[in-house]
Structure formats: structure tokens, C-alpha cells
PDB file of C-alpha atoms in Angstrom:
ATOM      1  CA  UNK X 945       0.000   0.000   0.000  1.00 84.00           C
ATOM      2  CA  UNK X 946       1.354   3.178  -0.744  1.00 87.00           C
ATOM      3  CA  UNK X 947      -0.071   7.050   0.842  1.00 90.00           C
ATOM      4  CA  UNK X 948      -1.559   9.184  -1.612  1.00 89.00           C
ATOM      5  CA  UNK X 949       0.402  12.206   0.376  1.00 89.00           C
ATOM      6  CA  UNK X 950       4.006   9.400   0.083  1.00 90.00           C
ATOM      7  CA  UNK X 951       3.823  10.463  -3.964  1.00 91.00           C
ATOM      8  CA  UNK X 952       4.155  13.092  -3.723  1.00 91.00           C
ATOM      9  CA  UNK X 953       7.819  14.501  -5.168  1.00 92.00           C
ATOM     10  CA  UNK X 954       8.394  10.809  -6.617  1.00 93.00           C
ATOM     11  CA  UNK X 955      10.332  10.711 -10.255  1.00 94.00           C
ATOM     12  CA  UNK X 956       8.148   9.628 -12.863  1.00 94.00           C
ATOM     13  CA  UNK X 957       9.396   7.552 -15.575  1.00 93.00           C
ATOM     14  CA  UNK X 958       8.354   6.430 -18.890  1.00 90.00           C
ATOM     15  CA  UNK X 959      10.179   4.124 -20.320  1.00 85.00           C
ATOM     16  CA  UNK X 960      13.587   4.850 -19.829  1.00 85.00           C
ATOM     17  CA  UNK X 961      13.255   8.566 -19.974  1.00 89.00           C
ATOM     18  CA  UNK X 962      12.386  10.345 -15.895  1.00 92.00           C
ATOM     19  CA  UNK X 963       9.399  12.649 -16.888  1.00 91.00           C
ATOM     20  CA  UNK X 964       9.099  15.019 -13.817  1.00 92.00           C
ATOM     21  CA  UNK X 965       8.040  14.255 -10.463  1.00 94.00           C
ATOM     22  CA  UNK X 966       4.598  14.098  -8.910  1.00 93.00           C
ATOM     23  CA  UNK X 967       2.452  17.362  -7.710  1.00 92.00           C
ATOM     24  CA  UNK X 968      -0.587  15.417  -6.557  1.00 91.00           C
ATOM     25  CA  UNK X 969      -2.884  12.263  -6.485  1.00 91.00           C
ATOM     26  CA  UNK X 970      -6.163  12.433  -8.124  1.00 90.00           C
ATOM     27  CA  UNK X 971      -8.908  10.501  -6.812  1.00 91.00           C
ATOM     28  CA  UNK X 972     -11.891   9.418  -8.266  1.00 90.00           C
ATOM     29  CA  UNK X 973     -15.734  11.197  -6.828  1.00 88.00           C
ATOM     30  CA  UNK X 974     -16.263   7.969  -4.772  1.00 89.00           C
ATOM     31  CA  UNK X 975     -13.052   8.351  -3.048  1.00 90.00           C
ATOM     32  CA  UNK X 976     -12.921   4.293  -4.207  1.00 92.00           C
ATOM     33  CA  UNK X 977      -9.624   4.582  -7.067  1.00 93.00           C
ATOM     34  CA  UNK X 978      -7.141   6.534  -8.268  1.00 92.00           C
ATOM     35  CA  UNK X 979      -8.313   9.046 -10.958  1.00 92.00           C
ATOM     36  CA  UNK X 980      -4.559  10.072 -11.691  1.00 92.00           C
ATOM     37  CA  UNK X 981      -1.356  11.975 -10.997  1.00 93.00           C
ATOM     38  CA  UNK X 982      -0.289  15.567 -11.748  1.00 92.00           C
ATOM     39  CA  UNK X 983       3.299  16.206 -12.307  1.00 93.00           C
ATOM     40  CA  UNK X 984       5.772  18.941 -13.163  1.00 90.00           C
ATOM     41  CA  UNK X 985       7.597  18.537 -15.771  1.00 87.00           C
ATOM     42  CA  UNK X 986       9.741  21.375 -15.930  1.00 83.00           C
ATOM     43  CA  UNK X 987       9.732  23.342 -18.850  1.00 83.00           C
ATOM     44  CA  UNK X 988       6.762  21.033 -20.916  1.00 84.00           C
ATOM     45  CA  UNK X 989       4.825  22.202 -17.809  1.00 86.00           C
ATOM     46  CA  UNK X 990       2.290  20.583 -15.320  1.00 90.00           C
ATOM     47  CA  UNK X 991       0.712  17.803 -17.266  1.00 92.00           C
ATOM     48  CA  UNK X 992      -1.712  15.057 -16.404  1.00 93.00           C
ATOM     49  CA  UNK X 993      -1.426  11.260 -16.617  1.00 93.00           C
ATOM     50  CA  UNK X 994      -4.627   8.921 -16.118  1.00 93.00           C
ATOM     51  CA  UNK X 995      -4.643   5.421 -13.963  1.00 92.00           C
ATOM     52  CA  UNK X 996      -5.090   4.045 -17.495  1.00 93.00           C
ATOM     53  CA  UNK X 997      -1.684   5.217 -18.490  1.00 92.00           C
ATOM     54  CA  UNK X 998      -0.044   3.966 -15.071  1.00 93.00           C
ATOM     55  CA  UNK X 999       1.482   0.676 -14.253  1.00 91.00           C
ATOM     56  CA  UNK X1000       2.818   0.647 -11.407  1.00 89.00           C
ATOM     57  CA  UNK X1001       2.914   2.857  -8.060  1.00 91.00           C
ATOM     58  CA  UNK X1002       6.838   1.809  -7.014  1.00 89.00           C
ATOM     59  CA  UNK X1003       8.528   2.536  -4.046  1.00 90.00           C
ATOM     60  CA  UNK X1004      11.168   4.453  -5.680  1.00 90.00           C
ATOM     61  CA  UNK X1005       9.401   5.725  -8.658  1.00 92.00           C
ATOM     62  CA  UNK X1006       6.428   5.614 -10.084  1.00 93.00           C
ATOM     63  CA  UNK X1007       6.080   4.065 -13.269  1.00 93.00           C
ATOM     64  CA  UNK X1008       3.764   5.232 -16.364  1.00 93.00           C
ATOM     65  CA  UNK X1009       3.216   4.354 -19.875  1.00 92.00           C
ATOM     66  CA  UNK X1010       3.384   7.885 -21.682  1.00 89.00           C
ATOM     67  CA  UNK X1011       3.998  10.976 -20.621  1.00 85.00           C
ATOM     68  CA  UNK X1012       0.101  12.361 -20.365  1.00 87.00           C
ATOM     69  CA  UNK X1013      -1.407  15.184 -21.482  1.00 87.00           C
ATOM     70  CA  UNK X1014       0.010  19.398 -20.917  1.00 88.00           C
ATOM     71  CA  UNK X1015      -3.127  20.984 -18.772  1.00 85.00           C
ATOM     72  CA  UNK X1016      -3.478  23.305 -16.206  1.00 83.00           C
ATOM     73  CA  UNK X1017      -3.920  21.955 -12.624  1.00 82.00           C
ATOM     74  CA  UNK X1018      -7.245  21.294 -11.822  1.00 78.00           C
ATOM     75  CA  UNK X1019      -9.821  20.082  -9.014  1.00 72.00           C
ATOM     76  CA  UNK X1020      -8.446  20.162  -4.909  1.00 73.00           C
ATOM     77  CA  UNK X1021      -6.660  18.623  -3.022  1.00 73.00           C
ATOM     78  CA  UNK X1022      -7.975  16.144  -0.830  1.00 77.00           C
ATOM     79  CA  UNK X1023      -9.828  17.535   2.327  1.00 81.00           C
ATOM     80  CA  UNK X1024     -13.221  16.600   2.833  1.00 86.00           C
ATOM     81  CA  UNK X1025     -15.340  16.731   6.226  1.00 87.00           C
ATOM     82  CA  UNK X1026     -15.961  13.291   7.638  1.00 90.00           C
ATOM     83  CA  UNK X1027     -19.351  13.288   9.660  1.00 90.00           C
ATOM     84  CA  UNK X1028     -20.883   9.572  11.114  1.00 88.00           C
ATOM     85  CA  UNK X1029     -24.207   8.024  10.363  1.00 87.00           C
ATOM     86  CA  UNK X1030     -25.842   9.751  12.794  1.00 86.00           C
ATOM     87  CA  UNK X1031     -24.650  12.433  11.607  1.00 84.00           C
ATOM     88  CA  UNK X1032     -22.205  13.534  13.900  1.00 87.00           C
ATOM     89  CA  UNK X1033     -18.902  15.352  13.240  1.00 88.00           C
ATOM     90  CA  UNK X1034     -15.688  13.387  12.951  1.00 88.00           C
ATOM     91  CA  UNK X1035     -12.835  14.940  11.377  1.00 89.00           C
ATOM     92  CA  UNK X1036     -11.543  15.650   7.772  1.00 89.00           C
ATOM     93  CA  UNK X1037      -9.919  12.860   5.675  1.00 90.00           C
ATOM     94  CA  UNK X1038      -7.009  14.065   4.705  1.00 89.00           C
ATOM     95  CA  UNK X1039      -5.229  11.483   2.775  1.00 89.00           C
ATOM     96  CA  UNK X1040      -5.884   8.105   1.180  1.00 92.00           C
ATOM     97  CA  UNK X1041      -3.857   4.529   1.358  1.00 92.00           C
ATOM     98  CA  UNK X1042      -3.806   2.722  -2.545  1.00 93.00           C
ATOM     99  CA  UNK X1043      -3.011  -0.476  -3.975  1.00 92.00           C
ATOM    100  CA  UNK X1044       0.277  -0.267  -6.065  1.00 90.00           C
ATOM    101  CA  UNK X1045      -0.832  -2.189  -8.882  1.00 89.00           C
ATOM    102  CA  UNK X1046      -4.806  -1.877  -8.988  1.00 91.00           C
ATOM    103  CA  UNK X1047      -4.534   1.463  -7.961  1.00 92.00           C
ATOM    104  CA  UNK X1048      -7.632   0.843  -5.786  1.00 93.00           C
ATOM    105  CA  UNK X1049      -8.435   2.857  -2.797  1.00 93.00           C
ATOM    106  CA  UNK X1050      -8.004   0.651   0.417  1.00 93.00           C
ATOM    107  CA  UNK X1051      -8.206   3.270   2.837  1.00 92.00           C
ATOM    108  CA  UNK X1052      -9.079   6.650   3.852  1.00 91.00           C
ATOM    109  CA  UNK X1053      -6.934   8.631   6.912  1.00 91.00           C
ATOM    110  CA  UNK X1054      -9.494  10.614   8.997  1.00 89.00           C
ATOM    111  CA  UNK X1055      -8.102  13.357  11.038  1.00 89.00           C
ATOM    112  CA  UNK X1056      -9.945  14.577  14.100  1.00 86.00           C
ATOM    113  CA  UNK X1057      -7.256  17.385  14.556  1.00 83.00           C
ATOM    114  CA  UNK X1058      -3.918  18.318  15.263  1.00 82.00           C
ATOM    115  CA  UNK X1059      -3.701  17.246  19.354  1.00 83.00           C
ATOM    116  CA  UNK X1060      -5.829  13.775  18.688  1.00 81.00           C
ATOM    117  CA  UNK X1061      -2.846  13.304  15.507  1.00 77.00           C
ATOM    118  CA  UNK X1062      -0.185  13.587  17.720  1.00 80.00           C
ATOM    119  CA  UNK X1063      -1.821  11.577  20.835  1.00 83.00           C
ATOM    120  CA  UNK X1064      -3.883   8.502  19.010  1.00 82.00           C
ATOM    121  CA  UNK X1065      -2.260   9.120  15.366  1.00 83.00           C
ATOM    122  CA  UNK X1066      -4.599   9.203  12.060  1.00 84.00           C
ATOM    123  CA  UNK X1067      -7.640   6.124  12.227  1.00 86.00           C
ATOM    124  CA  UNK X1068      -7.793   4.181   9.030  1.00 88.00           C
ATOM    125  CA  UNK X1069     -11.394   4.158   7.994  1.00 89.00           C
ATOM    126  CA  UNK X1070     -12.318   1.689   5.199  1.00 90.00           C
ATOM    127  CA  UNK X1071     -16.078   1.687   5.491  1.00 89.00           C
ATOM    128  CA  UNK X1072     -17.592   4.813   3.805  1.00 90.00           C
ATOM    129  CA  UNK X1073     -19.873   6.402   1.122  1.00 88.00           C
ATOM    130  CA  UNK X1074     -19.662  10.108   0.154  1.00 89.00           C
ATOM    131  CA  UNK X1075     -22.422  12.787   0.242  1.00 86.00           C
ATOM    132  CA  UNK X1076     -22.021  14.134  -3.511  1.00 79.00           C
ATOM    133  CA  UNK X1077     -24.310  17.092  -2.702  1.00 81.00           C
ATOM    134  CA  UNK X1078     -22.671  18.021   0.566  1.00 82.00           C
ATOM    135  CA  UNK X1079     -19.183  16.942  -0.421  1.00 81.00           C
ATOM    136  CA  UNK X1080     -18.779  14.868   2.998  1.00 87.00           C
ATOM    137  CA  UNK X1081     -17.604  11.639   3.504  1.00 89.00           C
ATOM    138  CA  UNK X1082     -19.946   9.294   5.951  1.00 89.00           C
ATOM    139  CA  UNK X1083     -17.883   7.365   7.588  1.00 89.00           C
ATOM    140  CA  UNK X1084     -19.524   4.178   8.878  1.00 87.00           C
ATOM    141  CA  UNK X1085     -18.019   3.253  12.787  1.00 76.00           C
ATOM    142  CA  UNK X1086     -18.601   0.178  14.610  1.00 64.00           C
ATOM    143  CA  UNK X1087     -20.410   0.247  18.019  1.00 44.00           C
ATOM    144  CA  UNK X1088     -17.705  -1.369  20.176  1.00 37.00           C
ATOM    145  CA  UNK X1089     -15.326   1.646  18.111  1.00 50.00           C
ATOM    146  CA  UNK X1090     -17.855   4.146  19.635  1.00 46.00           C
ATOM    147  CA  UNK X1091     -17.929   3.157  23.342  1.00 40.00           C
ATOM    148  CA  UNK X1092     -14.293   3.619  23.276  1.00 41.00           C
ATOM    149  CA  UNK X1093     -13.665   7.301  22.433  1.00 45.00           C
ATOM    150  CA  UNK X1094     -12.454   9.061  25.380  1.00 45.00           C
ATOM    151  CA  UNK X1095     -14.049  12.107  26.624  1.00 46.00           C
ATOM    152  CA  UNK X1096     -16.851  11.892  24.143  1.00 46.00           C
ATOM    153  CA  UNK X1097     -19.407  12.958  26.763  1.00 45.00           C
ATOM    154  CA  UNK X1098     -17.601  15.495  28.806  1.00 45.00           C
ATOM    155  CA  UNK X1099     -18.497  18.553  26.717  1.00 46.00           C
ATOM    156  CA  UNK X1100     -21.653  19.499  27.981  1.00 45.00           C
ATOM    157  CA  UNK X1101     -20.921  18.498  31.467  1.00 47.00           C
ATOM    158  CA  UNK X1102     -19.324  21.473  32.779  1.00 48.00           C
ATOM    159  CA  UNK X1103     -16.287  21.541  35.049  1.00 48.00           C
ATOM    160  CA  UNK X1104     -17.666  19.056  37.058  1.00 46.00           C
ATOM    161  CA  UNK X1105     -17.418  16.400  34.355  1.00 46.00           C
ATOM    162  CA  UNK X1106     -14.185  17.605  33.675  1.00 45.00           C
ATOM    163  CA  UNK X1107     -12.363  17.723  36.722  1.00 46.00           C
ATOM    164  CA  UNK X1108     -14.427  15.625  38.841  1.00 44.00           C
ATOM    165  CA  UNK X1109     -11.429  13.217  39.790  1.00 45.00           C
ATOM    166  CA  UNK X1110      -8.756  15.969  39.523  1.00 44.00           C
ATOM    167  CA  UNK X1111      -7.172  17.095  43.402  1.00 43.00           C
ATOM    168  CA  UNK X1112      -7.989  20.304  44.305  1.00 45.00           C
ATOM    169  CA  UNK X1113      -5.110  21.989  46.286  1.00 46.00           C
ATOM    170  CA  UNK X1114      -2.865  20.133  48.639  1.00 47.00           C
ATOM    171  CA  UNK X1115      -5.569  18.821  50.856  1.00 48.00           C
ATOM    172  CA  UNK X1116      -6.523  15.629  48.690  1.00 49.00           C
ATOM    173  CA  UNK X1117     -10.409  17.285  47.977  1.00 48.00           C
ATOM    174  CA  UNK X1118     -11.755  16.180  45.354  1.00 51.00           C
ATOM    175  CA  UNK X1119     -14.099  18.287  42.716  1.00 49.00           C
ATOM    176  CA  UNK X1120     -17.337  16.738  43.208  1.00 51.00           C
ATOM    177  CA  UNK X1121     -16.556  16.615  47.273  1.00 51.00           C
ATOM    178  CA  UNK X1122     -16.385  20.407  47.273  1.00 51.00           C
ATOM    179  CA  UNK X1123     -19.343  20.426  44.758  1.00 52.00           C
ATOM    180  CA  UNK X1124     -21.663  18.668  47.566  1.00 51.00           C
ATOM    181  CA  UNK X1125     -20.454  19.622  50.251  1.00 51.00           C
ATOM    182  CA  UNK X1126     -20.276  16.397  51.476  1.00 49.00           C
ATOM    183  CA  UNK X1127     -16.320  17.444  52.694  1.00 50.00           C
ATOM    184  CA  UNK X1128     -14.942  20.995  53.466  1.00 52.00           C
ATOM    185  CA  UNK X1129     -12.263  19.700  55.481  1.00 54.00           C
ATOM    186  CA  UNK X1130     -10.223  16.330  55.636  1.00 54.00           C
ATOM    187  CA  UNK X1131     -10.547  14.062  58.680  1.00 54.00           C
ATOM    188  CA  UNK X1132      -7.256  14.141  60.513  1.00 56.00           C
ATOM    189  CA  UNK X1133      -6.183  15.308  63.853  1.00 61.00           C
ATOM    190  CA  UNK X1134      -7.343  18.446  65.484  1.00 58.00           C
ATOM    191  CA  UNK X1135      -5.544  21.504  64.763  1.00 57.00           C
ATOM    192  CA  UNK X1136      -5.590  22.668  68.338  1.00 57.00           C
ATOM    193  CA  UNK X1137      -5.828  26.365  68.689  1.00 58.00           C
ATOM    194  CA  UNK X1138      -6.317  27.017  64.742  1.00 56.00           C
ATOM    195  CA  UNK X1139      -9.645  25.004  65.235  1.00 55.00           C
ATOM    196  CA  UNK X1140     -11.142  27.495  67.557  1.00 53.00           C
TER     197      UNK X1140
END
């Protein structure tokens, strides 16, 4: 499997002759193949190459059978929002895994921002249909993948959802102790005169 976002800057070649390097992966509306590549080509300019015209997705270089067709770049890059079935928000899928020879989409990386990238990493989601008048991917998530999302509820729970089991101060309270006033002060030995 090779990253749609791993292509690009990879040589193309043609034969025997290097072509240019690749600019960007084009995918197909279903998000299901690869549509084609766009490359730079120096001075013949940014041309396009179909998946019919590709053979193979290398690790080294990717490898084409002619050199495609001088256009300006078109379409976007990929960055779509990513909602559930229920309609809930997700994320954006920002990238795409593909099959190096049937240049199928096996794949999609779903983002649910920068902090949850560099804590849980990108999810892999590989069950999904696409919205074409919204432009959103629905992203299809298995219960037993729902009941473990941490925090999920703690939004509209107000600081005592949030720091509930978080020590207040250096006397070992607890949030919800203060909250019901079940504790003002822990149980230890009398203070003597600073009790009066």
C-alpha cells in the first residue's frame, strides 16, 4: 500500500526517460480509485497522466506508460469533512492509502485534529460512502469503536465532568466533594488552637 500524500515529489518515468516528479494524487468522486497523478515537468509544464496510463505505483518511482497530457492543474486537493451516520462530526480525511498495482483505494486517513494526531495518530477508515451534494464523507463506525472514544461525553458536562477526579489543592479534595459539600475539610487530627 502506498499514501496518496508518500507520492508526492516521486520521479516519474516512462520508459527509460524520468518525466518530472509528482504534484498530486487524483482521486476518483467515490473516493474508491485513483483518478490520476499531476506532475511537473519542468519546462513542458504541469501535465496530467490517467490510472489508465499507469502501471505501477513503485517505491522508488512511479512508473507510467506515456507521458500524459500538458493541462493546467485542476480540481483540490484532498480535504473533505468526515461526519458519522448519525450524523455527527468526525474529522476531515485528509489522505488516502492505494493499492500499487490496482490502484484501488483501500483506505481513507481521517483526522480529528492536530492534538488527537499527535496523541492517538490518524484512524484508518475503510467503510464509507460520500455525500455528492454536501461533499462529505460518511464514515460508517462500529459500536464497540464508539464506546471507546475518550471524553466523548464530557463537553456538555461542565467543570464538574471535567475535573471531577482531579485534586484540588494540597488537601486531597476532590471536585465533586467540594461540589456537595459532602467534605470541606479532611478528617485528621485536630488543629488545636487554629480550630477554635
Amino acid at each position: 500500500m502506498r499514501k496518496l500524500r508518500g507520492l508526492v515529489g516521486m520521479p516519474v518515468v516512462c520508459g527509460s526517460r524520468r518525466l518530472g516528479r509528482v504534484l498530486r494524487g487524483e482521486l476518483a468522486e467515490d473516493l474508491r480509485q485513483l483518478d490520476g497523478i499531476w506532475i511537473s515537468a519542468g519546462l513542458r509544464g504541469t501535465r496530467y497522466i490517467p490510472a489508465e496510463s499507469l502501471e505501477l505505483l513503485g517505491r522508488v518511482a512511479v512508473m507510467a506508460e506515456d507521458d500524459g497530457a500538458r493541462r493546467r492543474m485542476a480540481g483540490r486537493p484532498l480535504l473533505l469533512r468526515a461526519v458519522s451516520t448519525d450524523g455527527q462530526r468526525l474529522g476531515a480525511i485528509t489522505g488516502a492509502e492505494i493499492d500499487e498495482v490496482s490502484f484501488a483505494v483501500t483506505a481513507l486517513e481521517l483526522s480529528a485534529g492536530l492534538w488527537d494526531d499527535l496523541l492517538r495518530q490518524r484512524q484508518r477508515v475503510t467503510r464509507y460512502t460520500v455525500n455528492r451534494e454536501s461533499g462529505e464523507v460518511v464514515v460508517e463506525i462500529a459500536a464497540e469503536e464508539r464506546e471507546g472514544i475518550a471524553d466523548e461525553g464530557r463537553i456538555d458536562e461542565g467543570p464538574a465532568g471535567w475535573d471531577a477526579d482531579r485534586r484540588i489543592g494540597g488537601d486531597h479534595l476532590r471536585g465533586h466533594e467540594l461540589a456537595d459539600g459532602a467534605q470541606v475539610e479532611p478528617e485528621g487530627q485536630a488543629d488545636g488552637k487554629l480550630d477554635l
